[in-house]
Every structure is written in structure tokens, then in C-alpha cells.
Short mmCIF file of C-alpha atoms and ligand atoms in Angstrom, two decimals:
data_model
loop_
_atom_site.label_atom_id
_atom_site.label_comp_id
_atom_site.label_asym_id
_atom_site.label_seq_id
_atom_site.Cartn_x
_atom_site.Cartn_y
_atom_site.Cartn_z
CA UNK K 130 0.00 0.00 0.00
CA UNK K 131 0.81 3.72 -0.17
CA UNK K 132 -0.21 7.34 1.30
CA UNK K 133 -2.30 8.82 -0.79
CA UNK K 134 -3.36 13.01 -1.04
CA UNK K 135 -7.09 13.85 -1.27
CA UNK K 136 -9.07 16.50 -1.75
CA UNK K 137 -8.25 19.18 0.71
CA UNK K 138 -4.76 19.63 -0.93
CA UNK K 139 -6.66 21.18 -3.72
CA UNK K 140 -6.19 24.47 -4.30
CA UNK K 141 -3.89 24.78 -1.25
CA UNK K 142 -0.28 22.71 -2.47
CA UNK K 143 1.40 23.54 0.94
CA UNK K 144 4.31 20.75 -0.46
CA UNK K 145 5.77 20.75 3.02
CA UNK K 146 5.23 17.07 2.52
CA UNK K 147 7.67 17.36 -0.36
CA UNK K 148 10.36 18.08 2.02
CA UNK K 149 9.81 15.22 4.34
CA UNK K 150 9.90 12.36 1.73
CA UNK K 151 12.82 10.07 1.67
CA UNK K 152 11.86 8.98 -1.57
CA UNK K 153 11.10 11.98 -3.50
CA UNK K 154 7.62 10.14 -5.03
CA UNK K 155 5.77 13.30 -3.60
CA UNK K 156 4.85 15.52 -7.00
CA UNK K 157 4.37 17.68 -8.92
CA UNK K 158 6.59 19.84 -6.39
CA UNK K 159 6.84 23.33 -6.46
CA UNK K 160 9.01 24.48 -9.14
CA UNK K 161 8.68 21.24 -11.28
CA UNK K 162 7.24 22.31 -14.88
CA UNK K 163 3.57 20.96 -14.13
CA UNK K 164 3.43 22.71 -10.09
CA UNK K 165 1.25 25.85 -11.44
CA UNK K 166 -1.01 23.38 -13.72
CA UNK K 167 -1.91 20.97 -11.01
CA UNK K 168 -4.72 21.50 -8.60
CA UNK K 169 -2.68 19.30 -6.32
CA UNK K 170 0.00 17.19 -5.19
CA UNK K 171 0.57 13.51 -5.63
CA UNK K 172 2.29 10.16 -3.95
CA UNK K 173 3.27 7.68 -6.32
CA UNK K 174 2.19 4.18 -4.79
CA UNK K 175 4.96 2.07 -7.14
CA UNK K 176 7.58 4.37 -4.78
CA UNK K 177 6.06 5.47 -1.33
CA UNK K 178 7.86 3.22 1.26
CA UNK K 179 4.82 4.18 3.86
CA UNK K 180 7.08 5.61 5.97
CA UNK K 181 4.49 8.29 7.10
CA UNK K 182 6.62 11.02 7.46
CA UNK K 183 4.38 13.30 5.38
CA UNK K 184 1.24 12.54 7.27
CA UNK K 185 1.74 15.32 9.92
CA UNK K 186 3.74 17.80 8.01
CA UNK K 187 0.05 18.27 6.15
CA UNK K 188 -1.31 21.38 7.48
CA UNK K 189 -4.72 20.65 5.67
CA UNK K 190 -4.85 16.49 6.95
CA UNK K 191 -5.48 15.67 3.70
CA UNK K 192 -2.68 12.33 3.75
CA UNK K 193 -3.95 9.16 4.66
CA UNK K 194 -2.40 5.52 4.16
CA UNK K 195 -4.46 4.19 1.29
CA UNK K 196 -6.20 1.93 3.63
CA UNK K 197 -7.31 4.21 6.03
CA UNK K 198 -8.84 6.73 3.49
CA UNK K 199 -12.67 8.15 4.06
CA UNK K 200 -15.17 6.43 1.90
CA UNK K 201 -15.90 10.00 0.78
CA UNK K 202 -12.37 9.82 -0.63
CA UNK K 203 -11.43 6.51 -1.91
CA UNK K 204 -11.37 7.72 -5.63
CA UNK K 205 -8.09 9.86 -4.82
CA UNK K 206 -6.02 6.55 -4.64
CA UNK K 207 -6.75 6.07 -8.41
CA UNK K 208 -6.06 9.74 -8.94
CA UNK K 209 -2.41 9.61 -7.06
CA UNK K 210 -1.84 6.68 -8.91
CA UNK K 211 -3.06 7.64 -12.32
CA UNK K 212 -1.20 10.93 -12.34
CA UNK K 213 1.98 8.97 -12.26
CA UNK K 214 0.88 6.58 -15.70
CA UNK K 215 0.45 9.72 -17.81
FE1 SF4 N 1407 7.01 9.70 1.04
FE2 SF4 N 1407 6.87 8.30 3.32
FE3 SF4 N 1407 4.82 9.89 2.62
FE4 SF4 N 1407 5.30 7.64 1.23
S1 SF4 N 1407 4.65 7.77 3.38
S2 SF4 N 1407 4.86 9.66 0.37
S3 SF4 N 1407 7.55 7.53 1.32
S4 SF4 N 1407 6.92 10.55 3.14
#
């Protein structure tokens, strides 16, 4: 499994999560060519280790392990993944 963003990283991209990951498979981070374009960030569940270091470094709480994620937001752990196959 992975962490996966959902939907209250929309619009906000703090990316201190960016920082925190010891696998750099948090993006598109700020200053990356598609940063601006995105409405926000993503983990890429091939790399995420599920360390959880980016969990509380969200000021929004909008990280969850993939199995813990709100039935309100299960369709974000297709769109983490699916930003990562394009
Ligand atoms: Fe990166 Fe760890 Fe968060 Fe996975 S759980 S995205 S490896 S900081």
C-alpha cells in the first residue's frame, strides 16, 4: 500500500510534505514544470515506502495511508496513482 493526497490539498499545495519524503515520489513539487497546472499534489504508490513522514507535516490532513482513506475519498487513490501513468 501507499499514502495517498485527497481533496483538501486542492487548491492549497502547501508541499511541506515534499520536504519530508525520503523517496522523493511526492509531485508535482513546487518548481517542477507541471506545479502551477496541477490542482494538487501527488504520492506515487509504485515508490512510497509508507514511511508516514508526510502525514503530519500536512497542514490541511489531507494524507492518509491508502487503507485508512474516508469512503468519501477513496477515488483519490486512483487519482495519485493515475497521475503517475500519464
Ligand atoms: Fe514519502 Fe513516506 Fe509519505 Fe510515502 S509515506 S509519500 S515515502 S513521506
Amino acid at each position: 500500500m501507499a499514502y495517498v493526497i485527497t481533496e483538501a490539498c486542492i487548491g492549497v499545495k502547501d508541499a511541506s510534505c515534499v520536504t519530508v519524503c525520503p523517496v522523493d515520489c511526492i509531485h508535482p513539487a513546487p518548481g517542477e514544470a507541471d506545479f502551477e497546472a496541477q490542482e494538487q499534489l501527488f504520492i506515487d504508490p509504485e515508490v512510497c515506502i509508507d514511511c508516514g513522514a508526510c502525514q503530519p507535516e500536512c497542514p490541511v490532513a489531507a494524507i492518509y495511508p491508502a487503507e485508512e482513506v474516508p469512503a468519501a475519498l477513496v477515488a483519490y487513490i486512483e487519482k495519485n496513482a493515475a497521475y503517475y501513468r500519464r
